[in-house]
Tab-separated table of C-alpha atoms and ligand atoms in Angstrom:
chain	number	residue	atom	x	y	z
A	4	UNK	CA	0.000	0.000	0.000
A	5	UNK	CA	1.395	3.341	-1.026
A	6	UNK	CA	1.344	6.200	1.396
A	7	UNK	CA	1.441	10.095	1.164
A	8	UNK	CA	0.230	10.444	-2.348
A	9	UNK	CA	-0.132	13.976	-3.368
A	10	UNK	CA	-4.223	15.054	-4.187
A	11	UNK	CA	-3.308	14.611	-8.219
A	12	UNK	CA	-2.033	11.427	-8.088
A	13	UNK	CA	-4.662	9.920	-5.556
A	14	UNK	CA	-7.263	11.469	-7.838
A	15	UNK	CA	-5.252	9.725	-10.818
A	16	UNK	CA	-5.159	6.355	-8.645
A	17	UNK	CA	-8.981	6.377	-7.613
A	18	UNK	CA	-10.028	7.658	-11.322
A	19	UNK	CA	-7.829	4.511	-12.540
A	20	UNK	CA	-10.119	2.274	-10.384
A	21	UNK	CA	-13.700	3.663	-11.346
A	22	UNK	CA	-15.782	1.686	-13.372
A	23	UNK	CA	-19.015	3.533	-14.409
A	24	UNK	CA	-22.364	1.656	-14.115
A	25	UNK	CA	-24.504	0.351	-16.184
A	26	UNK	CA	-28.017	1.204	-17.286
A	27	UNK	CA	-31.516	0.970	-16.018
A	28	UNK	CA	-34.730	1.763	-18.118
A	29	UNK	CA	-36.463	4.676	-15.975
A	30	UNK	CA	-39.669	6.876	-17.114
A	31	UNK	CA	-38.365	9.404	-18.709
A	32	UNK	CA	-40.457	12.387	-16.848
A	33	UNK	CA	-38.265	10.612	-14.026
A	34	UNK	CA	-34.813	11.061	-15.573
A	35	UNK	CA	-33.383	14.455	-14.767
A	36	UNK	CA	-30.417	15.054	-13.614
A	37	UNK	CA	-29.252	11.290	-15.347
A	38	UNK	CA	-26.899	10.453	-17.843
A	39	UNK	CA	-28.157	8.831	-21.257
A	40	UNK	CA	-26.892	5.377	-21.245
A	41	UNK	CA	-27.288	4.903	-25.407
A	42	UNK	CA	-28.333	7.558	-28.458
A	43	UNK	CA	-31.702	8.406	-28.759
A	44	UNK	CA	-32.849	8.039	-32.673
A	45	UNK	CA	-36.021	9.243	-33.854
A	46	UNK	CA	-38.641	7.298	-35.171
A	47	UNK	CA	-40.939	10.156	-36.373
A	48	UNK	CA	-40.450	13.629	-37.854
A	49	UNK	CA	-41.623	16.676	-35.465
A	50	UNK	CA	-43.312	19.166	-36.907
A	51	UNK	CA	-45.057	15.937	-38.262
A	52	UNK	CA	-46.596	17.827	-41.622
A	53	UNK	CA	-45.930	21.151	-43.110
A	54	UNK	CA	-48.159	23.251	-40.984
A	55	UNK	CA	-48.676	26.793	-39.446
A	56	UNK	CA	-46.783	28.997	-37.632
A	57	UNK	CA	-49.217	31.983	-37.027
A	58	UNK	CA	-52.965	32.327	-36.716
A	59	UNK	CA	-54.172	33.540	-40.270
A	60	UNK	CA	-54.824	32.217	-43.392
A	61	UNK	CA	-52.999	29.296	-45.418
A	62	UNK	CA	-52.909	30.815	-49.169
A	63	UNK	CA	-51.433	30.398	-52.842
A	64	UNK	CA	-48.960	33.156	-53.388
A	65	UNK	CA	-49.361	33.372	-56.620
A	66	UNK	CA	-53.198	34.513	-55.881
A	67	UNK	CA	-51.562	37.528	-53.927
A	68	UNK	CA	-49.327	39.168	-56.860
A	69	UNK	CA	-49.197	42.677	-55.857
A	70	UNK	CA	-50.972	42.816	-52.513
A	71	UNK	CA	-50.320	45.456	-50.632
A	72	UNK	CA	-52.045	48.196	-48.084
A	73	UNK	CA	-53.486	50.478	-49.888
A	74	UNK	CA	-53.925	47.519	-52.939
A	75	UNK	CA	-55.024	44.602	-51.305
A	76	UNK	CA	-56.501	41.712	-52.945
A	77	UNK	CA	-59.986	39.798	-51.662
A	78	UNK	CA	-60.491	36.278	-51.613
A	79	UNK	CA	-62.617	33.724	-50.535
A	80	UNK	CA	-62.503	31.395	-47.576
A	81	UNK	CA	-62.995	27.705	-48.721
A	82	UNK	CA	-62.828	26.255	-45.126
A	83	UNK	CA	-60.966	26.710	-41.834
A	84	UNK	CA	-58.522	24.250	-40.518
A	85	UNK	CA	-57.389	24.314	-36.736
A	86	UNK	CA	-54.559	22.767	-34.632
A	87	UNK	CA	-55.760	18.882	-34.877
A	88	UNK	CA	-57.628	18.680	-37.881
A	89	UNK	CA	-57.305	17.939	-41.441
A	90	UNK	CA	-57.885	20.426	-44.454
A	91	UNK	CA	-60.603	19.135	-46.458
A	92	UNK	CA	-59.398	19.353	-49.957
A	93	UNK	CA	-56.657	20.733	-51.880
A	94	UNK	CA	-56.387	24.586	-52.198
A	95	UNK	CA	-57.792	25.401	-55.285
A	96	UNK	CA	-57.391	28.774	-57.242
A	97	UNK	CA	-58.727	31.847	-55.584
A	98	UNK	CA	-59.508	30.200	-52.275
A	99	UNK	CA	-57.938	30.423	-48.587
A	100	UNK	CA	-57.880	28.653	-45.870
A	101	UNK	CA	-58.880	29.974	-42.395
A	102	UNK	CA	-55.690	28.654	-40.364
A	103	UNK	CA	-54.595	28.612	-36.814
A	104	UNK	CA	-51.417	27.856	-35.209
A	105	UNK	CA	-49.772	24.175	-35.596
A	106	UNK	CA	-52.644	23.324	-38.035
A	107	UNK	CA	-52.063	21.145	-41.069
A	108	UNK	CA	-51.639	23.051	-43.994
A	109	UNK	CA	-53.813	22.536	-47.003
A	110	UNK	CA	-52.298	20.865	-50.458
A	111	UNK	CA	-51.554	23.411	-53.047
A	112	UNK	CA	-50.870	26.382	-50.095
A	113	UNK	CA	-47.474	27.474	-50.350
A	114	UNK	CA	-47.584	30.216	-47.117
A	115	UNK	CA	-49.299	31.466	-44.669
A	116	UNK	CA	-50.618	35.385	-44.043
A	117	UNK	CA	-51.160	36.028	-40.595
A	118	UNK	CA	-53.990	37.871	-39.277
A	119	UNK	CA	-52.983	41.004	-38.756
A	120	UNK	CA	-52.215	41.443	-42.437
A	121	UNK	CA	-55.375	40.506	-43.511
A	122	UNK	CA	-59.176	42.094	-42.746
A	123	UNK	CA	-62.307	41.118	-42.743
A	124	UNK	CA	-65.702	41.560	-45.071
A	125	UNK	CA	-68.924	39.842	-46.196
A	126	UNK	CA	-67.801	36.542	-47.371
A	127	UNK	CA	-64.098	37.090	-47.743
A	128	UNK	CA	-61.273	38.695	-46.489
A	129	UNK	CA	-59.106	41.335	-47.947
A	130	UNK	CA	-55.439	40.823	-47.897
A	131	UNK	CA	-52.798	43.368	-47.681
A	132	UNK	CA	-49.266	42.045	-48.283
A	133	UNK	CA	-48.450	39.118	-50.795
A	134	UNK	CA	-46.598	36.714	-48.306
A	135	UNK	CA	-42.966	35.430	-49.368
A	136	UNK	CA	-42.648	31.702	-50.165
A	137	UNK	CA	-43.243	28.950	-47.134
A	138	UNK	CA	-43.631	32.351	-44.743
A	139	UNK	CA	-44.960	31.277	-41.826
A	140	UNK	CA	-44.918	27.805	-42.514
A	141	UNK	CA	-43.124	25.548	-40.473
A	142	UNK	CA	-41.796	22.162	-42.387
A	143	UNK	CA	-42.389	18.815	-42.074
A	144	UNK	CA	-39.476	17.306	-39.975
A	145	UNK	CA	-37.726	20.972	-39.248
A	146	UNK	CA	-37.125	20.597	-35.859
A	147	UNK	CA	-36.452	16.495	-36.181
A	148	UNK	CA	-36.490	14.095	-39.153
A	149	UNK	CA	-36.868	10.240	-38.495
A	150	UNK	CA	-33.360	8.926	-37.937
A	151	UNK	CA	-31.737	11.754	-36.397
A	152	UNK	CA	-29.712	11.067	-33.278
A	153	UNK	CA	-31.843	13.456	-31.255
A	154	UNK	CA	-29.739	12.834	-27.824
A	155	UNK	CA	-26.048	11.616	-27.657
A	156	UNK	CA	-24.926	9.290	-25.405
A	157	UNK	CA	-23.675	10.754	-22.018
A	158	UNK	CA	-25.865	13.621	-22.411
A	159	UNK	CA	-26.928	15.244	-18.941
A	160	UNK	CA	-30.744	15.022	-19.223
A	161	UNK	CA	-32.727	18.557	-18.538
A	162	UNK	CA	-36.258	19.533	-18.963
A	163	UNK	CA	-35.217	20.337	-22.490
A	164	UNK	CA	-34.097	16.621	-23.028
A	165	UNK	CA	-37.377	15.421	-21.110
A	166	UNK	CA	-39.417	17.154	-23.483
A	167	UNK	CA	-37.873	16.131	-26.811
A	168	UNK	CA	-38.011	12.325	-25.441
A	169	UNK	CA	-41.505	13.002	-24.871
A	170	UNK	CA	-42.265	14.807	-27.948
A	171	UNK	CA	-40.672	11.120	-29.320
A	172	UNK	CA	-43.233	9.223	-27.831
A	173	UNK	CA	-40.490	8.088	-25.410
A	174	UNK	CA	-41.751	6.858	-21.722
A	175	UNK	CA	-38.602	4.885	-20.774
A	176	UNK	CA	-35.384	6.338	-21.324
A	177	UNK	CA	-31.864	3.916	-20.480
A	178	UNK	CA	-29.841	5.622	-18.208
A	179	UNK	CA	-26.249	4.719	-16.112
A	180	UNK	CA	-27.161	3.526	-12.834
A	181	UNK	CA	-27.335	5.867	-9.706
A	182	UNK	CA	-24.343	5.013	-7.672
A	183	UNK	CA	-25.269	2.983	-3.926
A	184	UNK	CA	-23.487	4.513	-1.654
A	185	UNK	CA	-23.150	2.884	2.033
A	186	UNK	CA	-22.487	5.446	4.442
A	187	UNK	CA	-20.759	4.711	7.673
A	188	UNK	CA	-19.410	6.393	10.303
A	189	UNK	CA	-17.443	4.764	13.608
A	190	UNK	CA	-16.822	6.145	17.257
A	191	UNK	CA	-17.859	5.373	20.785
A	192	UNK	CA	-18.781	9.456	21.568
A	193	UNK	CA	-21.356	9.880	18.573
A	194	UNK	CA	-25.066	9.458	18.422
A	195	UNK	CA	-27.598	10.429	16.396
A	196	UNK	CA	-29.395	13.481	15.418
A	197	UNK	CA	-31.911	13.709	18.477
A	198	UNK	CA	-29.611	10.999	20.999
A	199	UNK	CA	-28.385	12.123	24.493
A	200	UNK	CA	-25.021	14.028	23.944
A	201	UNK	CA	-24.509	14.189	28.050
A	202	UNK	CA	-21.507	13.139	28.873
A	203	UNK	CA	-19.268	14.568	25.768
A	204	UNK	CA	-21.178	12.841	23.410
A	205	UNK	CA	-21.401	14.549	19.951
A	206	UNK	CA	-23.944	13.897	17.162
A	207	UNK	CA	-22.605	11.945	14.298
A	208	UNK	CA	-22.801	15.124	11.787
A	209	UNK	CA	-20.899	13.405	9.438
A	210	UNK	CA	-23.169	10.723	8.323
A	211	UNK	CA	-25.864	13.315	7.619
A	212	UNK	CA	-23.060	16.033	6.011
A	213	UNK	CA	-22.041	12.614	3.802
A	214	UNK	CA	-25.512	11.782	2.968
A	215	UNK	CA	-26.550	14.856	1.582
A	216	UNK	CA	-23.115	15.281	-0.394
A	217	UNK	CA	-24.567	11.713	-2.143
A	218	UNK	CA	-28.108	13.457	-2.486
A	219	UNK	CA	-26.834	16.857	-4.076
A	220	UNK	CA	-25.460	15.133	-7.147
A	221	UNK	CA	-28.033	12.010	-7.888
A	222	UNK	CA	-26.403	9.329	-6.023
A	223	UNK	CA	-28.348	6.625	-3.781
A	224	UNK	CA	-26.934	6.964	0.071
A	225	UNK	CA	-27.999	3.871	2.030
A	226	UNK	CA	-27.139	5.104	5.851
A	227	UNK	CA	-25.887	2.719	8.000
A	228	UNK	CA	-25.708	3.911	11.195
A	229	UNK	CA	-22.935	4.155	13.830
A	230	UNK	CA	-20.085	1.506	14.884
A	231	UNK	CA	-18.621	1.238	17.775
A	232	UNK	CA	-14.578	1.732	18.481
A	233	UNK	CA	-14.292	-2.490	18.734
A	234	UNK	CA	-13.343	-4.050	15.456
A	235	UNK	CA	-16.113	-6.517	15.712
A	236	UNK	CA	-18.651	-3.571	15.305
A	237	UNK	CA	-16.684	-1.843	12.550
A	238	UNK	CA	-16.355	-5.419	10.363
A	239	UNK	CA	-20.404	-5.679	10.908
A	240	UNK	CA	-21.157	-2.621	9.642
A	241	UNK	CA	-18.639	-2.940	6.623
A	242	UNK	CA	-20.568	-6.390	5.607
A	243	UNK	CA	-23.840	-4.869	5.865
A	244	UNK	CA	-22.597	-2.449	3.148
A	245	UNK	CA	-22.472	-5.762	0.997
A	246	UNK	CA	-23.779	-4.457	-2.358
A	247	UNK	CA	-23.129	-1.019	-2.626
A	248	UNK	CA	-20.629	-0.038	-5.630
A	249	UNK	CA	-19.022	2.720	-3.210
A	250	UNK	CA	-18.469	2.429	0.507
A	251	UNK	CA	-18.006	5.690	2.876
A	252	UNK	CA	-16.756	5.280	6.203
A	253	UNK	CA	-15.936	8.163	8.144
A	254	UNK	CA	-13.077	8.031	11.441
A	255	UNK	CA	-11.796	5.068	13.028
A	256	UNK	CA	-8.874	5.521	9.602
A	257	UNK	CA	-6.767	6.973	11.788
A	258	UNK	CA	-3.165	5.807	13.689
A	259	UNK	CA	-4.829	5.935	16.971
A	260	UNK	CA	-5.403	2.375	18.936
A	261	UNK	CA	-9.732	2.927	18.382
A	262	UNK	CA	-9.191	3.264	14.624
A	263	UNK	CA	-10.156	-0.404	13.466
A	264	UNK	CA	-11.345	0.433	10.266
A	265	UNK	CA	-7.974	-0.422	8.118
A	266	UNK	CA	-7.303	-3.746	9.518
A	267	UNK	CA	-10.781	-4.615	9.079
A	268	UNK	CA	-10.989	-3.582	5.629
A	269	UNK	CA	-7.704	-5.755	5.480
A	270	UNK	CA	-9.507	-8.785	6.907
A	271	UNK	CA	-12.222	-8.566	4.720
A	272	UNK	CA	-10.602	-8.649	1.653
A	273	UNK	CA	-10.326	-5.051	0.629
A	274	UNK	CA	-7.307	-4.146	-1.283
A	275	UNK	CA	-6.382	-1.004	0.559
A	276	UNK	CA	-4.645	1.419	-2.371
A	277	UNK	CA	-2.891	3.904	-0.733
A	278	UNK	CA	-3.347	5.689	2.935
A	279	UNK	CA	-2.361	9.595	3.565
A	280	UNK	CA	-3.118	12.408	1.225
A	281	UNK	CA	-0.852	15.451	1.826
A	282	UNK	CA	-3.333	17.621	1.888
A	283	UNK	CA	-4.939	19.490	4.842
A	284	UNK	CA	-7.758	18.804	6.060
A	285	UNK	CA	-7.772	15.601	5.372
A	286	UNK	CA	-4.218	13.769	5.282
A	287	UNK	CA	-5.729	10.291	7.016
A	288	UNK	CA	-7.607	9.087	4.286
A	289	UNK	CA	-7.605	5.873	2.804
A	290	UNK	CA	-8.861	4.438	-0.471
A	291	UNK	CA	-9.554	0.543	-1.389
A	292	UNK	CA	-11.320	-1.563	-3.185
A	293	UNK	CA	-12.789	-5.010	-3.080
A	294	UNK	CA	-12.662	-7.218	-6.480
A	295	UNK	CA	-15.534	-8.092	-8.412
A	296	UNK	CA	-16.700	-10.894	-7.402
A	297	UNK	CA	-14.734	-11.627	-4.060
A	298	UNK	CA	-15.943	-14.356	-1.646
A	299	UNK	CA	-14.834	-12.207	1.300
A	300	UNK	CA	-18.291	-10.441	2.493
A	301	UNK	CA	-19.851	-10.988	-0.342
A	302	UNK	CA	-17.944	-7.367	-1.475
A	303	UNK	CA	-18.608	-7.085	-5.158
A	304	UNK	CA	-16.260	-4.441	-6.745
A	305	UNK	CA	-17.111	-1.714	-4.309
A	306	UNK	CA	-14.908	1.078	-3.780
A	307	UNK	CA	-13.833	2.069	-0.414
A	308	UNK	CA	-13.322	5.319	1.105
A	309	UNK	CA	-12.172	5.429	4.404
A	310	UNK	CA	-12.855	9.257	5.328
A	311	UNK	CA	-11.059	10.964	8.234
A	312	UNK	CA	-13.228	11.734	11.252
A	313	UNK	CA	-12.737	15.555	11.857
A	314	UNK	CA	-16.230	16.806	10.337
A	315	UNK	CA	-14.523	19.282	7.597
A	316	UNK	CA	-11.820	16.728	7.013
A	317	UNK	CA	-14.886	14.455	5.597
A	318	UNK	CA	-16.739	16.728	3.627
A	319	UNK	CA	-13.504	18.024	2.351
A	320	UNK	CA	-12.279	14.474	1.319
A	321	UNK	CA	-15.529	13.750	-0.239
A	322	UNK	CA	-15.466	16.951	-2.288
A	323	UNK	CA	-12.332	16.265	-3.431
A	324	UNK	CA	-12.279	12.578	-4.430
A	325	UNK	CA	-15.547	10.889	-3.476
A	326	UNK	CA	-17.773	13.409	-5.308
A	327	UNK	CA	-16.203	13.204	-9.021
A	328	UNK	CA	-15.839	9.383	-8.574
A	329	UNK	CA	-19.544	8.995	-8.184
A	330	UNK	CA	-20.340	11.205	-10.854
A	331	UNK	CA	-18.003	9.205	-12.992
A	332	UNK	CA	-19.844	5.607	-11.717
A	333	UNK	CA	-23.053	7.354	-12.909
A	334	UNK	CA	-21.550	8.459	-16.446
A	335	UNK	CA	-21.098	12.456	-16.071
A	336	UNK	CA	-17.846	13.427	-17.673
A	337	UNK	CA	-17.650	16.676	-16.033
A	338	UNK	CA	-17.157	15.891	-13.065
A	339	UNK	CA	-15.762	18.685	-11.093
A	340	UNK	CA	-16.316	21.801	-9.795
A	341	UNK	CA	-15.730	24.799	-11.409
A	342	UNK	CA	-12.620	26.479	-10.428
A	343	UNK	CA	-12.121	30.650	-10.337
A	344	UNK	CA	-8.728	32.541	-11.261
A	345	UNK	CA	-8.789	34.994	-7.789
A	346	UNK	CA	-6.501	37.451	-5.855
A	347	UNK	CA	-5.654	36.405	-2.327
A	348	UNK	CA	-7.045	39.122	0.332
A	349	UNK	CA	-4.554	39.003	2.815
A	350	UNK	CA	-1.348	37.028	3.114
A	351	UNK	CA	-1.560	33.481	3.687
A	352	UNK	CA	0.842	31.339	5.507
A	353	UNK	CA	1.731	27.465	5.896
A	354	UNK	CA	4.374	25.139	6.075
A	355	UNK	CA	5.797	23.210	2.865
A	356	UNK	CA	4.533	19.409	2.140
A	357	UNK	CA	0.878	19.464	2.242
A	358	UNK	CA	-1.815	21.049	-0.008
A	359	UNK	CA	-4.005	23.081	1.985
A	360	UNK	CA	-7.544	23.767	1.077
A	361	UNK	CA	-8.195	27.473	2.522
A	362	UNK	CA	-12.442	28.129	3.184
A	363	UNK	CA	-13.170	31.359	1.600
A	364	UNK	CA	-15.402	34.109	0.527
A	365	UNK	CA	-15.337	35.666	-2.644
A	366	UNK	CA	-15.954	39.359	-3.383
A	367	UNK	CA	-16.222	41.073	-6.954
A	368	UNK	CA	-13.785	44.140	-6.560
A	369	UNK	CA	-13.054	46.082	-9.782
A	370	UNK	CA	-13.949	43.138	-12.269
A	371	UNK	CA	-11.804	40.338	-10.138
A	372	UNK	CA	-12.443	38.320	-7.468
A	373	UNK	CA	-10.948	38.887	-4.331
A	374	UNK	CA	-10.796	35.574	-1.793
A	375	UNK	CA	-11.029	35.923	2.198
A	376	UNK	CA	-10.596	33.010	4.600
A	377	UNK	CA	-13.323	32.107	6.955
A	378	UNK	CA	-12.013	32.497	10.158
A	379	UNK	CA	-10.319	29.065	11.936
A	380	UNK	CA	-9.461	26.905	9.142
A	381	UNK	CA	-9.191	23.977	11.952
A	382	UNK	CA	-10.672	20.618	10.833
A	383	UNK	CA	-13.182	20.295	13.585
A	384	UNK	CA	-14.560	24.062	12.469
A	385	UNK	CA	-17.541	23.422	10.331
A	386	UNK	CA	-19.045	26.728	10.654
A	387	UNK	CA	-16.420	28.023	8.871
A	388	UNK	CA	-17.271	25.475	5.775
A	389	UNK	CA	-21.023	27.018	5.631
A	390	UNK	CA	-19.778	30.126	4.958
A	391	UNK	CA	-17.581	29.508	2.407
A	392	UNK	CA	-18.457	30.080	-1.193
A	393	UNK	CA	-15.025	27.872	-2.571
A	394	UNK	CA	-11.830	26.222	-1.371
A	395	UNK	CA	-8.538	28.279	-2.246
A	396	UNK	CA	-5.652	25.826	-3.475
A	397	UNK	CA	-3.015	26.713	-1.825
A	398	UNK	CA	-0.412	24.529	-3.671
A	399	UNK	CA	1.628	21.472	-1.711
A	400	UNK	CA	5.554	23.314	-1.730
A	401	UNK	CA	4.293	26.798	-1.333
A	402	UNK	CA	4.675	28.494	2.183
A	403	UNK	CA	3.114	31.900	1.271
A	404	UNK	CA	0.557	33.241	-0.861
A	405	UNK	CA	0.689	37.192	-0.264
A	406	UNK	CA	-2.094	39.593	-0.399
A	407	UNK	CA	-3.237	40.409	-3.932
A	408	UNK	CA	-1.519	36.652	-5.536
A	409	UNK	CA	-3.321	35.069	-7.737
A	410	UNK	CA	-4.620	31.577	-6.573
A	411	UNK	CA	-7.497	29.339	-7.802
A	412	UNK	CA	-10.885	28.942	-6.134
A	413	UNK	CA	-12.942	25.786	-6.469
A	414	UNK	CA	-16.264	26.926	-5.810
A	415	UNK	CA	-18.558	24.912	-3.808
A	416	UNK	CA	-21.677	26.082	-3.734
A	417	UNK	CA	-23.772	25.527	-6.694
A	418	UNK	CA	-25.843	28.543	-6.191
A	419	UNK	CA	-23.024	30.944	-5.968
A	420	UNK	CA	-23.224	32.246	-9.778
A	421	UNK	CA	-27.149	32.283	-9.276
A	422	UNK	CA	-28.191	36.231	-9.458
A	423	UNK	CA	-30.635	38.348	-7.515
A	424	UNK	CA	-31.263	40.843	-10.286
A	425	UNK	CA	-31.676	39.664	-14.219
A	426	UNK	CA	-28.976	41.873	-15.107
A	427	UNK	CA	-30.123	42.868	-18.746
B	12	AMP	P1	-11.213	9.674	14.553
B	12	AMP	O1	-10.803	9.546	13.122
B	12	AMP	O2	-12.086	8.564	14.966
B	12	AMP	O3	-10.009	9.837	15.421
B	12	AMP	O4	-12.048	10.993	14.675
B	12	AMP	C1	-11.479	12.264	14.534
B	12	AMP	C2	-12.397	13.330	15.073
B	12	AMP	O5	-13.569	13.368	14.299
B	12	AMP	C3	-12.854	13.113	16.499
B	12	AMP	O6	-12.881	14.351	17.141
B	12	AMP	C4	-14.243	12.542	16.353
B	12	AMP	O7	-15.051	12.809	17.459
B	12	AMP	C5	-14.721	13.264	15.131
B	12	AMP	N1	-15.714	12.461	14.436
B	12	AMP	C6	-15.568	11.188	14.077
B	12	AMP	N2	-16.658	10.731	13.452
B	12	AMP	C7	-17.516	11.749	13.402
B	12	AMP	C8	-18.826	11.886	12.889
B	12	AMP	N3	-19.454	10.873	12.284
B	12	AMP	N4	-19.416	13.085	13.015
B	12	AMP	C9	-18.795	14.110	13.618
B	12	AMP	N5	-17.557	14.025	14.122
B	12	AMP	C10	-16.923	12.865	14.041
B	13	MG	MG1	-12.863	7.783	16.581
């Protein structure tokens, strides 16, 4: 097992070992947010028939030479056609059609004059304008012709997408698999959300912090409660994450003498890839993975994170390698955050060796963004993580970044380019 990796190459190491899941037929109003498993091909042609864009009247041009407003031409209405229906005959010579919007149009009508350039009287209706050729006509097959690949493969379905499957006639839709995600978390002084936390207890934030992280990009957490610091706890809560393709343990990955979780993962079968990330927060992690099909547990192919305990440590850790890994089980190929060239606010300071990953705000200053730490970057502090709009990189050798550096900014939150004003 390797130790000390730098965040690149663990990414490298854990992207190396990700296999992305397969596909499941789901209805397709039920699909956002998924990834299209295979190419979606149409089978009909949308507009269906040539047919009309406006409310108005479906005409032969040629009955319209030299139309115009204070010369316009009268005709006769043969029949109407509306949204639905069929025209009843060819257009002959000299007629119209009375025409509303998505209707069929007639045979023999080669555009369409909308209302407001026509008018009214006794039996027909005066036009002012001759129209130019297929105006206001929309084609057969314009928007999408039977055999176009509609959707490609790996597409990140959006209403949009939802409403051209539909338009298809398509209920079910393949898409990759949501990722199962066992969450676990380990230590004698946690409980749960509404347990007794007398006696130095604390509540067990990181299995709800984890969960959500799972939620807020599509995956399937499966919670599985709380071990205790004895190794036969920690191995029965590892089994009972037997068919999950991604397990998340949090504490207990440590070097103290209660952190079990290595040598159980060890006993179990799990081939534990590398231990220590020089980053900070978050240096104790651990990464593994069982083999497909391994008798040990029953363990089939799941990846294994072994989180650190210390609450920002964990979300941290998951940001950084757990996130993009499910995203890549469940097909996305962008799977990271999007990063922000800033200046540093004031000078930043650290020791050489480990990668930190500074909480900041972000404030627009002259057309840049300017980055301020949140207070206590300590790993227990997760205040100082709900304020923070990114993570500043502050790179692995450097000791200093000074006040007005640039750096770059991953930014966490996925509201923080939302706007309160339109801003046109
Ligand atoms: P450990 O890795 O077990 O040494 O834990 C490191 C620190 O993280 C300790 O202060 C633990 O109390 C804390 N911790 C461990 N697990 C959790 C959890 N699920 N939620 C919140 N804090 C935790
Ligand atoms: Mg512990």
């Amino acid at each position: 097992m390797r130790q000390g990796l730098n965040v690149a190459e663990a990414r490298e190491w854990i992207e190396g070992a990700t296999p992305v899941l397969s596909a499941e037929r789901v209805g397709a109003s039920e699909a956002l947010g998924r990834v299209l498993f295979e190419p979606v091909v149409s089978t009909r042609r949308i507009p269906p028939a040539d047919c009309s864009a406006m409310d108005g009247y479906a005409v032969r041009r040629a009955d319209l030479a030299g139309a115009g407003p204070d010369d316009p031409v009268e005709l006769r209405v043969a029949y109407e056609v509306a949204a639905g229906g069929r025209a009843l005959q060819a257009l002959a010579r000299g007629e119209v059609a009375r025409i509303f919007t998505g209707a069929p149009l007639p045979e023999a009508a080669d555009a369409v004059v909308k209302q407001e350039d026509t008018r009214e009287v006794g039996g027909g209706v005066r036009f002012l304008c001759q129209p130019e050729p297929r105006e206001h006509v929309r084609d057969a097959g314009e928007d999408i012709d039977v055999g176009d690949v509609v959707l490609d493969p790996g597409c990140v379905i959006r209403p949009s997408e939802i409403g051209v499957l539909a338009s298809l006639g398509r209920s079910l839709v393949a898409v990759h698999r949501r990722a199962r995600v066992a969450i676990l978390s380990g230590g004698d002084e946690l409980v749960e959300v509404d347990g007794d936390v007398s006696g130095g207890r604390i509540v067990s934030s990181n299995s709800y912090t984890l969960f959500a992280q799972c939620r807020a990009i599509g995956a399937d957490p499966i919670y599985l409660g709380i071990s205790r610091d004895r190794p036969e706890s920690v191995e029965q809560q590892f089994r009972a994450a037997l068919h999950a393709d991604c397990i998340v343990s949090s504490a207990g990955v440590s070097v103290g003498d209660h952190d079990h979780v290595r040598s159980v993962l060890e006993k179990l079968g799990c081939r534990l890839e590398f231990w220590g990330v020089n980053m900070k927060p978050g240096y104790p992690l651990a990464f593994g993975r069982f083999e497909a099909g391994d008798s040990a547990g029953g363990l089939c192919g799941a990846l294994v994170f072994g989180l650190p305990g210390n609450p920002v440590s964990a979300s941290v850790t998951f940001e950084q390698f757990v996130r993009p890994t499910l995203l890549r089980m469940m097909g996305h190929t962008r799977c990271f955050r999007p990063t922000l060239q800033v200046r540093v606010g004031e000078t930043l300071r650290k020791k050489a060796g480990r990668l930190h990953f500074v909480r900041i705000t972000l404030e627009e200053q002259d057309g840049e963004w300017v980055a301020h730490a949140t207070g206590s970057q300590s790993s227990g502090v997760m205040r100082s993580l709900t304020q923070a709009d990114g993570l500043l990189v502050f790179p692995l050798e450097a000791t200093e970044l000074a006040e007005g550096a640039r750096a770059t900014v991953q930014i966490l939150d996925d509201g923080f380019f939302a706007a309160e004003r339109a801003g046109f």
